[in-house]
PDB file of N, CA, C, O and CB in Angstrom:
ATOM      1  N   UNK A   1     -39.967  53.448 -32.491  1.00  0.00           N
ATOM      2  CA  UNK A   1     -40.717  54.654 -32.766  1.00  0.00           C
ATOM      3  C   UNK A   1     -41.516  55.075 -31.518  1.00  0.00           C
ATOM      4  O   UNK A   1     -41.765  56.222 -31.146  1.00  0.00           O
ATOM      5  CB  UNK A   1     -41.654  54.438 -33.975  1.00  0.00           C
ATOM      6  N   UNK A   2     -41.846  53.968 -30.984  1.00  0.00           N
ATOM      7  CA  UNK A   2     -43.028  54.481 -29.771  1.00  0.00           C
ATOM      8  C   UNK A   2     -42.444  54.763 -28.618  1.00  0.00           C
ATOM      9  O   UNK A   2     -42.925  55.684 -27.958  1.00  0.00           O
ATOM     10  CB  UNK A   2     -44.161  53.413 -29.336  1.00  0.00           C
ATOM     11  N   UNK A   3     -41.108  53.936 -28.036  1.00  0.00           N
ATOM     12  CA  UNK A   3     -40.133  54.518 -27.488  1.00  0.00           C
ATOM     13  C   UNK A   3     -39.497  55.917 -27.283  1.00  0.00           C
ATOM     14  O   UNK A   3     -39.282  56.365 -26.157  1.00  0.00           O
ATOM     15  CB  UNK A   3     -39.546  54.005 -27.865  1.00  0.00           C
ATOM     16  N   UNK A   4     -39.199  56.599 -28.448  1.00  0.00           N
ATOM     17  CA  UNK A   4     -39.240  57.910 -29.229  1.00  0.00           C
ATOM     18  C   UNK A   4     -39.808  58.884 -29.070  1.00  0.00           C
ATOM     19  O   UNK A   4     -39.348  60.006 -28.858  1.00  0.00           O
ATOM     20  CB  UNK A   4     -39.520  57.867 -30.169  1.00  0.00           C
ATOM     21  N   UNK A   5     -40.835  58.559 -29.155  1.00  0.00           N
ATOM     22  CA  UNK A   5     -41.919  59.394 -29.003  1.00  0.00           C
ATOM     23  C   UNK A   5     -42.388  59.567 -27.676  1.00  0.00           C
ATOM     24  O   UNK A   5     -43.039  60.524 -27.255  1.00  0.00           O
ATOM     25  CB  UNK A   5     -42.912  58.978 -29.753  1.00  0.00           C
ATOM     26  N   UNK A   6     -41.807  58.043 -26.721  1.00  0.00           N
ATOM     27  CA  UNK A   6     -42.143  58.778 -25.135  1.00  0.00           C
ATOM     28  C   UNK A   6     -41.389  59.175 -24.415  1.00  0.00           C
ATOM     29  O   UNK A   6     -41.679  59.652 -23.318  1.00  0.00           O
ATOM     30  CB  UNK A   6     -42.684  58.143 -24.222  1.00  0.00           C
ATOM     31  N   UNK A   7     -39.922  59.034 -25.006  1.00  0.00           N
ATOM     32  CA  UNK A   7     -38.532  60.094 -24.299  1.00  0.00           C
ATOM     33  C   UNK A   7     -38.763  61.537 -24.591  1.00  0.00           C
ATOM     34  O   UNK A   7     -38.451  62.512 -23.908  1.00  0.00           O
ATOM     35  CB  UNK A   7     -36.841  59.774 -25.050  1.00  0.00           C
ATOM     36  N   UNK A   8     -39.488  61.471 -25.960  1.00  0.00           N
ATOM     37  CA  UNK A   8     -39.666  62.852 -26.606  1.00  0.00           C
ATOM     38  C   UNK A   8     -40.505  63.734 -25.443  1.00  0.00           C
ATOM     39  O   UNK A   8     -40.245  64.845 -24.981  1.00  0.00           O
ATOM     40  CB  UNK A   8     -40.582  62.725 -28.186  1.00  0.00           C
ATOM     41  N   UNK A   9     -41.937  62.541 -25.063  1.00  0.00           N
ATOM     42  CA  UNK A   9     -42.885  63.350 -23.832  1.00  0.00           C
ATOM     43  C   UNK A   9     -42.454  62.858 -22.504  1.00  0.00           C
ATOM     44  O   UNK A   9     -43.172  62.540 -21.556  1.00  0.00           O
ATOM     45  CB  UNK A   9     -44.637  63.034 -23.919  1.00  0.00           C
ATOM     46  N   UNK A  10     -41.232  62.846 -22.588  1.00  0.00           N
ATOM     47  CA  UNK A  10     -41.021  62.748 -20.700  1.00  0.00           C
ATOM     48  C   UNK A  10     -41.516  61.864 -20.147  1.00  0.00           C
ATOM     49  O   UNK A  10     -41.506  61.910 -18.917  1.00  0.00           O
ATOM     50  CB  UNK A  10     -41.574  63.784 -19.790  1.00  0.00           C
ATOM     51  N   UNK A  11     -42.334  60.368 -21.022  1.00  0.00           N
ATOM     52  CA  UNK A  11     -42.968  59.866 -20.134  1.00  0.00           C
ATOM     53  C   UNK A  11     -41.900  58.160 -19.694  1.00  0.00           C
ATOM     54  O   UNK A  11     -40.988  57.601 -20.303  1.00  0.00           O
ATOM     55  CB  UNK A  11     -44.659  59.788 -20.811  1.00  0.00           C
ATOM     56  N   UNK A  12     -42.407  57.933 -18.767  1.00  0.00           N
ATOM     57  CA  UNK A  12     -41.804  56.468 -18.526  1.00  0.00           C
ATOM     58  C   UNK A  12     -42.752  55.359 -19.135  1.00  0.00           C
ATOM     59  O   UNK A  12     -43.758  55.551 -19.818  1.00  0.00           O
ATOM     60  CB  UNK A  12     -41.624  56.156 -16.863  1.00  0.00           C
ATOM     61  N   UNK A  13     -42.363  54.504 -18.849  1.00  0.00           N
ATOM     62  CA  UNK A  13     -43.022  53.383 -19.738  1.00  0.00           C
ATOM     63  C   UNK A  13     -44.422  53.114 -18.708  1.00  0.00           C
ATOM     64  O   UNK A  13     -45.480  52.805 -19.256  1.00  0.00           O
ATOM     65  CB  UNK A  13     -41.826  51.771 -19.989  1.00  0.00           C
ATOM     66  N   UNK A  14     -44.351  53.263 -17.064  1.00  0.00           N
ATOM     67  CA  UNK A  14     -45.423  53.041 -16.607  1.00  0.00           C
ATOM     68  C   UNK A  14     -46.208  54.171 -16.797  1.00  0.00           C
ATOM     69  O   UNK A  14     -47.413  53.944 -16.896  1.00  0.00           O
ATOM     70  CB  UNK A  14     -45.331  52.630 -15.437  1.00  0.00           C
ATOM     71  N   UNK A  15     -45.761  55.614 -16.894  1.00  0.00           N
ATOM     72  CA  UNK A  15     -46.531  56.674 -17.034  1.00  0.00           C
ATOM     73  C   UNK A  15     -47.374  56.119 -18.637  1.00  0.00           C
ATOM     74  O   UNK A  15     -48.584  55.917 -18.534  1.00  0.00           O
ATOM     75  CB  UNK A  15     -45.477  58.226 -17.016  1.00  0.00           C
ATOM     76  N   UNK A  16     -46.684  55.883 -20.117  1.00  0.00           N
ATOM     77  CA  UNK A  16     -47.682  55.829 -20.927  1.00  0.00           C
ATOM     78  C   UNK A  16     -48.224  54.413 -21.070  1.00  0.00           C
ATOM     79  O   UNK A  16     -48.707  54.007 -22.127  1.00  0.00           O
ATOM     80  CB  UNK A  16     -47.292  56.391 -22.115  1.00  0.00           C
ATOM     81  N   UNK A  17     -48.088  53.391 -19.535  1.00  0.00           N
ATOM     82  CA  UNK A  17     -49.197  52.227 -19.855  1.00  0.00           C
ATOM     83  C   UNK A  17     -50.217  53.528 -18.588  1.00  0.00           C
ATOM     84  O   UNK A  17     -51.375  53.191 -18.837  1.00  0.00           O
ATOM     85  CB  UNK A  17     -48.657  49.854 -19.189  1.00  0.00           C
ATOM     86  N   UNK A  18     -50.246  53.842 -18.294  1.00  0.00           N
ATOM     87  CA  UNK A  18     -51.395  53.854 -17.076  1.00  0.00           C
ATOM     88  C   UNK A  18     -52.114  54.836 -18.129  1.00  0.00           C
ATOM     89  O   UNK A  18     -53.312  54.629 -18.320  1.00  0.00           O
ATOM     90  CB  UNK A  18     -50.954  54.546 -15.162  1.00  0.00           C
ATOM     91  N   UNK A  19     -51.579  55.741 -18.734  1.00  0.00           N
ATOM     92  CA  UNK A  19     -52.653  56.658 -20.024  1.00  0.00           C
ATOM     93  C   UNK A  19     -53.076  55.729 -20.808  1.00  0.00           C
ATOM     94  O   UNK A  19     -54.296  55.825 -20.940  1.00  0.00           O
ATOM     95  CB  UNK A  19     -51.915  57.853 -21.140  1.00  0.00           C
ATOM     96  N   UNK A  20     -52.643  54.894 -21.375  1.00  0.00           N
ATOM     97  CA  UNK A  20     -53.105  54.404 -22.623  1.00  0.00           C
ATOM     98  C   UNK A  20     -53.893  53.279 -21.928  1.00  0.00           C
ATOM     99  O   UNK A  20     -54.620  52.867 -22.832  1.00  0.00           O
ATOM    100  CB  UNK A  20     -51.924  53.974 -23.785  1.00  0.00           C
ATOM    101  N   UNK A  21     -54.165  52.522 -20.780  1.00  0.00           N
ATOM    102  CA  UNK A  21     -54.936  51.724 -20.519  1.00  0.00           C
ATOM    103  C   UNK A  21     -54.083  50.171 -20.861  1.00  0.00           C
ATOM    104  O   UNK A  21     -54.689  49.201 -21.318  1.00  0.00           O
ATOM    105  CB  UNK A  21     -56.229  52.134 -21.279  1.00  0.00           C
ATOM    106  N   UNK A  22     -52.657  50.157 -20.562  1.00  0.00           N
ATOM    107  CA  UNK A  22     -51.944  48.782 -21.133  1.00  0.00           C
ATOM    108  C   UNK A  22     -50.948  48.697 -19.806  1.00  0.00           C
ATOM    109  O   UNK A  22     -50.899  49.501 -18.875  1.00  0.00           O
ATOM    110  CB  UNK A  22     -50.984  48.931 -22.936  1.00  0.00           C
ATOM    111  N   UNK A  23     -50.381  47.814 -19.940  1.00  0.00           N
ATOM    112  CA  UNK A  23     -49.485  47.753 -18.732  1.00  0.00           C
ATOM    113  C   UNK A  23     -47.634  47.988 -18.820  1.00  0.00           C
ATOM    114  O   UNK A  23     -47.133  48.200 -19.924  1.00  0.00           O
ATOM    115  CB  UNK A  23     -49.814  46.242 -18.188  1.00  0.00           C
ATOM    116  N   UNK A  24     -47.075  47.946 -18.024  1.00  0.00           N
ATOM    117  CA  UNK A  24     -45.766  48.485 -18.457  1.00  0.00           C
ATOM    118  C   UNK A  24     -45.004  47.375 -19.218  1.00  0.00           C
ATOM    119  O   UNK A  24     -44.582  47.886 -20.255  1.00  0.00           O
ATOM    120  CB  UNK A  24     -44.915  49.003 -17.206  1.00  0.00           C
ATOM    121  N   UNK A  25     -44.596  45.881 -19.132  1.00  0.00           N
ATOM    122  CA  UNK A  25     -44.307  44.806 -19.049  1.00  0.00           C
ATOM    123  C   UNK A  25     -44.838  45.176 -21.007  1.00  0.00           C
ATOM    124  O   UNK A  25     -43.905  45.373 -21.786  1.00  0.00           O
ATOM    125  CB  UNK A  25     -45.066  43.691 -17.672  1.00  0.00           C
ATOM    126  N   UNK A  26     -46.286  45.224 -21.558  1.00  0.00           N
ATOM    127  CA  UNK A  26     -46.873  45.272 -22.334  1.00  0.00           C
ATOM    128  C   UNK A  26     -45.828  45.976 -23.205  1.00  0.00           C
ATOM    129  O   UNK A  26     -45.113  45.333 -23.974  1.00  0.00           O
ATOM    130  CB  UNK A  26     -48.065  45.688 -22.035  1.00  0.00           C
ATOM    131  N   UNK A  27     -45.712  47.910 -23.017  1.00  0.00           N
ATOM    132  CA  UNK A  27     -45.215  48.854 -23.517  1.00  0.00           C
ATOM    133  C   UNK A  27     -43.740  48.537 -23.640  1.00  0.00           C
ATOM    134  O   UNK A  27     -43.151  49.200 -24.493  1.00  0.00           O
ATOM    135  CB  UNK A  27     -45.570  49.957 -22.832  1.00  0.00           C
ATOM    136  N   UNK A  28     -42.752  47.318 -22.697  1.00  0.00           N
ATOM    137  CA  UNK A  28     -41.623  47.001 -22.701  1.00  0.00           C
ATOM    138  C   UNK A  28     -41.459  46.181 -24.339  1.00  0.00           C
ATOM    139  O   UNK A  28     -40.537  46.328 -25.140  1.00  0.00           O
ATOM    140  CB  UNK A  28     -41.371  46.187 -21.307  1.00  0.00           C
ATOM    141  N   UNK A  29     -42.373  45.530 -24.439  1.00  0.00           N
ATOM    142  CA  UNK A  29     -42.699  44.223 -25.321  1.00  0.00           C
ATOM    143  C   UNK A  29     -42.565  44.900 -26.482  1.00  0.00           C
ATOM    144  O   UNK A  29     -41.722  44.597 -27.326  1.00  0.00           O
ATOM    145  CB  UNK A  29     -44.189  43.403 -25.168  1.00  0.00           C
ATOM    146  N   UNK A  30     -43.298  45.756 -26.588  1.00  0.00           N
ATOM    147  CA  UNK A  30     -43.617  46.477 -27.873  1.00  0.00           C
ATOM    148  C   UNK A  30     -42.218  47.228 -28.417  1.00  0.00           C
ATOM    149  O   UNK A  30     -41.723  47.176 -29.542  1.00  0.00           O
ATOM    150  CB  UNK A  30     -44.889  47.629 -27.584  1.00  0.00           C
ATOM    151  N   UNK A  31     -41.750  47.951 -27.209  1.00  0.00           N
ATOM    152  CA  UNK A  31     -40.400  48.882 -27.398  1.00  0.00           C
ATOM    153  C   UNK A  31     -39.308  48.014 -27.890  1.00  0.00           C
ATOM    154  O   UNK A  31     -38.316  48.604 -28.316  1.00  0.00           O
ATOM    155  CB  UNK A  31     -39.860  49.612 -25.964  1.00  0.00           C
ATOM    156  N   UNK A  32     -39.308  46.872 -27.909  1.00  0.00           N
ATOM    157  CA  UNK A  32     -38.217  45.935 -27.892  1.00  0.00           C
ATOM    158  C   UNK A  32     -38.617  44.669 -28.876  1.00  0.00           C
ATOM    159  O   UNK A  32     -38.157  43.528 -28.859  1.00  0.00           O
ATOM    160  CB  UNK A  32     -37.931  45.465 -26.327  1.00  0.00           C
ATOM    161  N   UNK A  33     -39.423  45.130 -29.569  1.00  0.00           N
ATOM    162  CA  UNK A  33     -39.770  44.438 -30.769  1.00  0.00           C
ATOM    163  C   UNK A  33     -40.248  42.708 -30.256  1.00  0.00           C
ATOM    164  O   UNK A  33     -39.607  41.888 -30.913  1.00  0.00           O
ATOM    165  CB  UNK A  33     -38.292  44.541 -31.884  1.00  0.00           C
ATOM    166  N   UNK A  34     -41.200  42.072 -29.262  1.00  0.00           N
ATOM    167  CA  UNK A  34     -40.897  41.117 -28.457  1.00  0.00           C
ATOM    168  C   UNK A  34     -42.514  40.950 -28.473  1.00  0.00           C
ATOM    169  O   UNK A  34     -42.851  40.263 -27.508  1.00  0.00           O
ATOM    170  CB  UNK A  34     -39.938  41.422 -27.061  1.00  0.00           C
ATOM    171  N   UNK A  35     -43.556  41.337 -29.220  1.00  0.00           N
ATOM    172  CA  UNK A  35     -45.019  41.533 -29.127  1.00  0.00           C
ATOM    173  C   UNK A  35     -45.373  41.968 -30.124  1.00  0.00           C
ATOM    174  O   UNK A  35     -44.959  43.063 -30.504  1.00  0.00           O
ATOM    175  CB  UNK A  35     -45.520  42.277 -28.205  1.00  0.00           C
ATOM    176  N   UNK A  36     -46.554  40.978 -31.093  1.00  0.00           N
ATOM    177  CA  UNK A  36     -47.236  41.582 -32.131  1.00  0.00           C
ATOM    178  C   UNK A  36     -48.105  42.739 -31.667  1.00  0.00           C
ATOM    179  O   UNK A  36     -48.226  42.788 -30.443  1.00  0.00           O
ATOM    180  CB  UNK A  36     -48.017  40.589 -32.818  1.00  0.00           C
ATOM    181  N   UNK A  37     -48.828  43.815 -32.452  1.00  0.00           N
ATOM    182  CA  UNK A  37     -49.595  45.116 -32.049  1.00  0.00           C
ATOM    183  C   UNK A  37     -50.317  45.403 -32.908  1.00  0.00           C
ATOM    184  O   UNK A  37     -50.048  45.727 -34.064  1.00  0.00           O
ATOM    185  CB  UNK A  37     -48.921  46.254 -31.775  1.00  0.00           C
ATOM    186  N   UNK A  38     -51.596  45.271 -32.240  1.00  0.00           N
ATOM    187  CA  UNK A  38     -53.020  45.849 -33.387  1.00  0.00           C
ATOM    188  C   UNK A  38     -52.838  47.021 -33.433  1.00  0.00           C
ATOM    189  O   UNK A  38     -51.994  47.535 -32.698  1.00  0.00           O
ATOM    190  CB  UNK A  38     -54.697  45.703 -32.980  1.00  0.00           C
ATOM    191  N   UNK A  39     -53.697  47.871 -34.445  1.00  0.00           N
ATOM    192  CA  UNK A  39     -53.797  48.412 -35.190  1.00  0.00           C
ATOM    193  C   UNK A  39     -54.188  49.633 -34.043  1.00  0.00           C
ATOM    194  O   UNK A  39     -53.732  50.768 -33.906  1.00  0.00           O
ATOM    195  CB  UNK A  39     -54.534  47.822 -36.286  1.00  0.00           C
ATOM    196  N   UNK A  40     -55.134  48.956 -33.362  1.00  0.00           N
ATOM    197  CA  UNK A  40     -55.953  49.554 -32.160  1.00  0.00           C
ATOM    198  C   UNK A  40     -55.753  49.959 -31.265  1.00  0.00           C
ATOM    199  O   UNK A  40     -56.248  50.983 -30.793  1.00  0.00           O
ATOM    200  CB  UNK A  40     -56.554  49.107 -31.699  1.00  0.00           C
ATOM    201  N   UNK A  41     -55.068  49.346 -30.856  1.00  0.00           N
ATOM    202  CA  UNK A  41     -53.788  49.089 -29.579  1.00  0.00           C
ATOM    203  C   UNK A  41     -53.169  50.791 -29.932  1.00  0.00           C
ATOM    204  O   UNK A  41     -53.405  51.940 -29.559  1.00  0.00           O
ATOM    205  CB  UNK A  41     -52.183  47.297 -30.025  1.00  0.00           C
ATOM    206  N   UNK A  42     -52.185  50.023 -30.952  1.00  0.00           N
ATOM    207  CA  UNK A  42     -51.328  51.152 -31.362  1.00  0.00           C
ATOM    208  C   UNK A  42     -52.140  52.476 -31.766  1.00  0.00           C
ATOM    209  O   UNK A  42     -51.351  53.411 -31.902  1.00  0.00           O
ATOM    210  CB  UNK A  42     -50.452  50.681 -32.573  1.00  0.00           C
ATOM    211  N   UNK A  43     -53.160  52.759 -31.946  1.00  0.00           N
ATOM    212  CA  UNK A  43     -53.440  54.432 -31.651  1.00  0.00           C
ATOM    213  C   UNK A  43     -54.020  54.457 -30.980  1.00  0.00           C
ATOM    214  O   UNK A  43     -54.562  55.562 -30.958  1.00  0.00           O
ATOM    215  CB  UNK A  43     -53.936  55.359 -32.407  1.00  0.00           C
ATOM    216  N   UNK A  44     -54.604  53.370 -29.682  1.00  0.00           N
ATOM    217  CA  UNK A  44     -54.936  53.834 -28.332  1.00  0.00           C
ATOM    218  C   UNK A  44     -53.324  54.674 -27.631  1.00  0.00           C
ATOM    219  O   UNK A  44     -53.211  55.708 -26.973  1.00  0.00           O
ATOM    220  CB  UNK A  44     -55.524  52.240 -27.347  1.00  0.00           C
ATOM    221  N   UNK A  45     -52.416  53.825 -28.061  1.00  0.00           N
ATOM    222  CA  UNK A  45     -50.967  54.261 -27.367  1.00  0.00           C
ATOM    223  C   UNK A  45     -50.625  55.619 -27.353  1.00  0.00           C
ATOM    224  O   UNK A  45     -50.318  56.411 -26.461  1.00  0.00           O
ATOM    225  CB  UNK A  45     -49.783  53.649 -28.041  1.00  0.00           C
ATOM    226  N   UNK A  46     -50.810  55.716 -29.076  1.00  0.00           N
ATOM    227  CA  UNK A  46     -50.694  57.152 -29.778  1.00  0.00           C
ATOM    228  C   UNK A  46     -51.241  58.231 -29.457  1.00  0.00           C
ATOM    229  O   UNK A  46     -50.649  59.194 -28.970  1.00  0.00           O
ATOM    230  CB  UNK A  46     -51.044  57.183 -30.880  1.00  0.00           C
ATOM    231  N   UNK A  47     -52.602  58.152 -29.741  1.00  0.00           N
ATOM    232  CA  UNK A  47     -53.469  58.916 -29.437  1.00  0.00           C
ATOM    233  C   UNK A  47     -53.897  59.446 -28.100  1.00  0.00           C
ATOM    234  O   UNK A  47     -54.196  60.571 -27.699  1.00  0.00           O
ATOM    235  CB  UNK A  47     -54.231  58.463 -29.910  1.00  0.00           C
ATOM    236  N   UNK A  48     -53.822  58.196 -27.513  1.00  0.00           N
ATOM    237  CA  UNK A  48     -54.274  58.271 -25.847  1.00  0.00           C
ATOM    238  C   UNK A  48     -53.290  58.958 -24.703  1.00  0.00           C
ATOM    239  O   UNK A  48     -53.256  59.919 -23.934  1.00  0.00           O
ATOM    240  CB  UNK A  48     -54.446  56.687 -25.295  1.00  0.00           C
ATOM    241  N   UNK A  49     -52.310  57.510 -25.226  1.00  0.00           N
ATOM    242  CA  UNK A  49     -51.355  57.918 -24.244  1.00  0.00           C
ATOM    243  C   UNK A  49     -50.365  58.752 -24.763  1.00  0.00           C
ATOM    244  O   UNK A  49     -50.076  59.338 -23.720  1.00  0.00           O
ATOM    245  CB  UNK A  49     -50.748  56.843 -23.633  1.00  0.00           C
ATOM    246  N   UNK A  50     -49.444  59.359 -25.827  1.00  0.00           N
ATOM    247  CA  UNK A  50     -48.721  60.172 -25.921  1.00  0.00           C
ATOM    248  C   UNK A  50     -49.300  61.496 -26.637  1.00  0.00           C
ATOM    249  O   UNK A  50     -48.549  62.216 -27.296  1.00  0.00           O
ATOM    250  CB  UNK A  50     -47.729  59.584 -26.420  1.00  0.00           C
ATOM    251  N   UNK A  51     -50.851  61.823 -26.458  1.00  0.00           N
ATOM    252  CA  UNK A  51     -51.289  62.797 -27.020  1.00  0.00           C
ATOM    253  C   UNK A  51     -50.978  63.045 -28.367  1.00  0.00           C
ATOM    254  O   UNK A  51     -51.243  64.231 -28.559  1.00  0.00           O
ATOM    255  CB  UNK A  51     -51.022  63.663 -26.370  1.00  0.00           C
ATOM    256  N   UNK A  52     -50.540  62.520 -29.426  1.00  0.00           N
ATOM    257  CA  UNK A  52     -50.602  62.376 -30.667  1.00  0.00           C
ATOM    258  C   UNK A  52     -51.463  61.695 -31.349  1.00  0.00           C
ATOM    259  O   UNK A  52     -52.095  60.708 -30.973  1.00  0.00           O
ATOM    260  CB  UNK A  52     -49.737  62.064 -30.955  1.00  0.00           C
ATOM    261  N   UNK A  53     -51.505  62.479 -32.849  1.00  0.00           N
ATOM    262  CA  UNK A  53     -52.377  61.736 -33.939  1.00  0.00           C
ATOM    263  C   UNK A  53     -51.446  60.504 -34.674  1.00  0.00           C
ATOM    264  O   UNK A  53     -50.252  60.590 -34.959  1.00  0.00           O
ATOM    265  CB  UNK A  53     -52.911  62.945 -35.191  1.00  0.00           C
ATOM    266  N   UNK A  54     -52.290  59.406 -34.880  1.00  0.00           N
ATOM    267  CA  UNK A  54     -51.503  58.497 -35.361  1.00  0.00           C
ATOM    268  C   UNK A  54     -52.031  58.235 -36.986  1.00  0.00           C
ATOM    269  O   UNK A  54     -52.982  57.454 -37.001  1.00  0.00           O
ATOM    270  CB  UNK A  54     -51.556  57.230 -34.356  1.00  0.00           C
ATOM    271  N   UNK A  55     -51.690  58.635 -38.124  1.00  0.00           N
ATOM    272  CA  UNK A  55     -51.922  58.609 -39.480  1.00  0.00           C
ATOM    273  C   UNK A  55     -51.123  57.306 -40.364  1.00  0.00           C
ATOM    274  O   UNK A  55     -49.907  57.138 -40.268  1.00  0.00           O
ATOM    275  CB  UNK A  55     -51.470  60.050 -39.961  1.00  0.00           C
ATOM    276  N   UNK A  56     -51.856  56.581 -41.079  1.00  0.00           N
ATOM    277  CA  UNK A  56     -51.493  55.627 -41.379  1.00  0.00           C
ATOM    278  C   UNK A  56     -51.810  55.354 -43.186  1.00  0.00           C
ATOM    279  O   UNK A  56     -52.976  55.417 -43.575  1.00  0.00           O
ATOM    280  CB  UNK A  56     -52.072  54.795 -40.339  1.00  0.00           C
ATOM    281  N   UNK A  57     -50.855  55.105 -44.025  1.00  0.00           N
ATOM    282  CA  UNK A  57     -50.808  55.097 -45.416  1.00  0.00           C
ATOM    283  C   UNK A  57     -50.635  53.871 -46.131  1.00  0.00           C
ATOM    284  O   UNK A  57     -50.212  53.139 -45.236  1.00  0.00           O
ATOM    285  CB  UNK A  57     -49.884  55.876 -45.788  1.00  0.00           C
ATOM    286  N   UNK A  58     -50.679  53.331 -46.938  1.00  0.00           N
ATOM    287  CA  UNK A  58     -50.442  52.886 -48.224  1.00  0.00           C
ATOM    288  C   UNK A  58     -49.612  53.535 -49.188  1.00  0.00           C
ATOM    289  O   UNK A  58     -50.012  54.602 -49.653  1.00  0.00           O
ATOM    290  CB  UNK A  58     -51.492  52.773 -48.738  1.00  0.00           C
ATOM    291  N   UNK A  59     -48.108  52.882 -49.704  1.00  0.00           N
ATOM    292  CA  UNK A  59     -48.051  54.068 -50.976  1.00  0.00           C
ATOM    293  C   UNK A  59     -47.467  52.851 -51.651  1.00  0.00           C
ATOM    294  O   UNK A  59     -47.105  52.911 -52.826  1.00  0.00           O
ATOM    295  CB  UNK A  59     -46.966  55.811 -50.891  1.00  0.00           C
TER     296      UNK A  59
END
């Protein structure tokens, strides 16, 4: 998904670690299912680095 969403914004993986404050190696981990991810993390990513809102449910 987060992958997705940064082909979607043109970005490379070092372009959305240097926005989001994480490193590329990090954003590889995550893309490739290879790294657990807080909650925090993940809408610093969202929010920060790919300029999106990140909304989260229960159903």
């Amino acid at each position: 998904m987060i992958r997705e969403a940064r082909l979607k914004s043109g970005l490379t993986q070092q372009d959305l670690a240097l926005k989001s404050g994480t490193s590329r190696t990090y954003i590889s981990k995550i893309e490739n299912d290879r790294s657990d991810l807080e909650i925090a993390t993940l809408r610093k990513i969202i929010e920060t680095g790919l300029g999106r809102r990140l909304d989260i449910s229960i159903k």
